[in-house]
Tab-separated table of C-alpha atoms in Angstrom:
chain	number	residue	atom	x	y	z
A	1	MET	CA	0.739	58.365	73.793
A	2	ALA	CA	-1.489	59.760	76.814
A	3	THR	CA	-0.058	60.525	79.777
A	4	SER	CA	-2.502	58.096	81.561
A	5	THR	CA	-1.010	55.478	79.701
A	6	ILE	CA	3.065	55.741	79.598
A	7	PRO	CA	2.764	54.486	83.352
A	8	LYS	CA	0.993	51.394	82.067
A	9	ALA	CA	3.350	50.807	79.398
A	10	TYR	CA	6.633	51.382	81.618
A	11	THR	CA	4.852	48.750	83.989
A	12	ARG	CA	3.897	46.053	81.025
A	13	LEU	CA	7.660	46.552	79.869
A	14	LEU	CA	8.898	46.160	83.104
A	15	THR	CA	7.232	43.271	83.759
A	16	LEU	CA	8.305	41.479	79.908
A	17	TRP	CA	11.363	42.187	80.456
A	18	PRO	CA	13.886	39.147	79.889
A	19	LYS	CA	16.257	38.346	83.322
A	20	ASP	CA	19.957	39.100	83.197
A	21	ALA	CA	21.124	35.625	84.096
A	22	LEU	CA	24.483	37.280	84.179
A	23	ARG	CA	24.579	39.675	85.936
A	24	PRO	CA	21.226	39.052	88.220
A	25	ASN	CA	22.356	41.934	90.880
A	26	LEU	CA	22.628	44.533	88.009
A	27	PRO	CA	19.525	44.565	85.582
A	28	PHE	CA	18.971	46.779	82.885
A	29	THR	CA	15.515	46.789	84.695
A	30	ARG	CA	16.353	49.316	87.007
A	31	ALA	CA	17.134	52.266	84.404
A	32	ILE	CA	13.816	51.448	83.158
A	33	GLU	CA	12.017	51.714	86.626
A	34	HIS	CA	14.252	54.534	87.720
A	35	ARG	CA	13.084	56.328	84.077
A	36	ALA	CA	9.926	55.193	85.123
A	37	SER	CA	10.099	56.927	88.645
A	38	ILE	CA	8.576	60.227	86.871
A	39	TYR	CA	5.711	58.737	86.295
A	40	GLY	CA	4.817	57.091	89.755
A	41	VAL	CA	5.787	53.559	88.877
A	42	LYS	CA	7.157	51.439	91.271
A	43	PRO	CA	9.642	49.038	91.406
A	44	LEU	CA	8.534	45.393	90.467
A	45	VAL	CA	10.716	44.096	92.876
A	46	PRO	CA	11.443	46.334	96.203
A	47	PRO	CA	15.813	46.720	96.980
A	48	THR	CA	15.780	44.335	99.583
A	49	PRO	CA	19.456	43.542	101.567
A	50	ALA	CA	19.046	39.888	100.091
A	51	ASN	CA	18.882	41.597	96.180
A	52	THR	CA	21.177	43.869	96.859
A	53	SER	CA	24.837	43.892	96.067
A	54	SER	CA	26.962	45.205	99.348
A	55	LYS	CA	29.817	46.146	97.103
A	56	THR	CA	26.914	48.122	94.010
A	57	PRO	CA	26.284	51.907	96.207
A	58	ALA	CA	22.691	52.709	96.765
A	59	PRO	CA	20.861	54.293	94.217
A	60	THR	CA	20.617	58.573	94.841
A	61	PRO	CA	17.127	60.072	94.690
A	62	SER	CA	16.496	61.407	91.097
A	63	PRO	CA	16.561	65.329	91.415
A	64	THR	CA	12.672	67.053	91.317
A	65	ARG	CA	12.631	68.191	87.238
A	66	SER	CA	10.798	72.127	87.107
A	67	THR	CA	9.625	71.202	84.241
A	68	PRO	CA	6.731	67.986	83.675
A	69	PRO	CA	8.051	65.416	81.132
A	70	ASN	CA	6.809	65.316	77.303
A	71	PRO	CA	4.931	62.798	76.759
A	72	THR	CA	5.573	62.813	73.441
A	73	LEU	CA	9.698	62.494	73.739
A	74	GLU	CA	8.502	59.541	76.216
A	75	THR	CA	6.620	57.638	73.452
A	76	ALA	CA	9.210	57.725	71.210
A	77	GLN	CA	11.947	56.296	74.580
A	78	LEU	CA	9.263	53.980	74.954
A	79	ASN	CA	8.596	52.715	71.819
A	80	ALA	CA	12.562	52.138	71.458
A	81	LEU	CA	12.824	49.839	74.357
A	82	PHE	CA	9.843	48.033	72.583
A	83	SER	CA	11.308	47.078	69.825
A	84	LEU	CA	14.688	46.321	71.792
A	85	LEU	CA	12.222	44.258	73.713
A	86	GLU	CA	10.348	42.503	70.366
A	87	ASN	CA	13.897	41.972	68.483
A	88	ARG	CA	12.755	44.380	65.653
A	89	TYR	CA	15.945	44.746	64.547
A	90	THR	CA	17.176	41.306	64.584
A	91	ASN	CA	14.359	40.307	62.408
A	92	LYS	CA	14.586	43.453	59.852
A	93	TYR	CA	18.158	43.192	59.609
A	94	PRO	CA	19.329	39.256	59.816
A	95	LEU	CA	23.134	38.661	59.734
A	96	SER	CA	24.243	35.997	57.470
A	97	LYS	CA	25.765	32.674	58.298
A	98	ASP	CA	29.545	33.469	58.039
A	99	VAL	CA	29.200	36.778	60.254
A	100	LEU	CA	28.557	34.340	62.632
A	101	ARG	CA	31.398	31.983	61.372
A	102	PRO	CA	34.103	33.463	60.402
A	103	ALA	CA	36.212	30.597	58.603
A	104	SER	CA	39.695	31.899	61.317
A	105	ASN	CA	37.570	30.208	63.665
A	106	PRO	CA	34.210	28.902	63.077
A	107	GLU	CA	33.308	27.971	66.211
A	108	HIS	CA	33.982	31.005	68.358
A	109	TYR	CA	30.097	31.857	68.786
A	110	GLU	CA	29.115	28.551	69.063
A	111	ARG	CA	31.103	28.256	71.699
A	112	LEU	CA	30.438	31.708	72.912
A	113	MET	CA	26.922	30.919	73.662
A	114	GLU	CA	27.364	27.623	75.539
A	115	GLU	CA	29.404	29.454	77.962
A	116	ILE	CA	26.806	32.137	77.769
A	117	GLU	CA	24.721	29.561	79.282
A	118	ARG	CA	27.166	27.417	81.387
A	119	ALA	CA	28.079	30.652	83.277
A	120	PRO	CA	25.022	31.255	85.772
A	121	GLY	CA	25.432	27.751	87.186
A	122	LYS	CA	28.990	28.265	87.900
A	123	THR	CA	30.631	28.188	91.433
A	124	TRP	CA	33.284	30.665	91.435
A	125	TRP	CA	36.156	27.838	91.714
A	126	GLN	CA	34.469	26.585	88.334
A	127	ALA	CA	35.063	30.137	86.653
A	128	LYS	CA	38.336	30.623	88.072
A	129	LEU	CA	38.918	26.795	86.794
A	130	ASP	CA	38.281	28.270	83.280
A	131	GLU	CA	39.601	31.375	83.096
A	132	TRP	CA	42.844	29.447	83.712
A	133	LYS	CA	42.232	26.701	81.181
A	134	MET	CA	41.640	29.260	78.512
A	135	LYS	CA	45.276	30.867	79.338
A	136	ILE	CA	47.095	27.595	78.567
A	137	ARG	CA	46.918	26.740	74.959
A	138	TRP	CA	47.138	23.290	74.444
A	139	SER	CA	48.928	21.863	70.921
């Protein structure tokens, strides 16, 4: 991959990467943007006080590199990111149904996925109530 196509590939990757509903204040795209900044790729959503948390420290400026980045290594990094985005490993190595339904607790993963889907819409109070409910054993 030529050096001129690397920024385009990073920009495409950033636009295709799914949004993190569970941690909107700490998306993985920040790591990708940091890696791509060497090639002049700007963040898709510039950091503002509205979309940054006061708890997270401000990113430190990256040190300047004394040697230019290696396009071959960068292409391998981009290929790895695109393989994750396209679920290549899930398709290549599918899990059997027995893995997702263990004999000791067959509904565990179904309940976990339901909880993950409900989590972004919960209020703080609902999350605390659910946490307390999980600590009480109902017989």
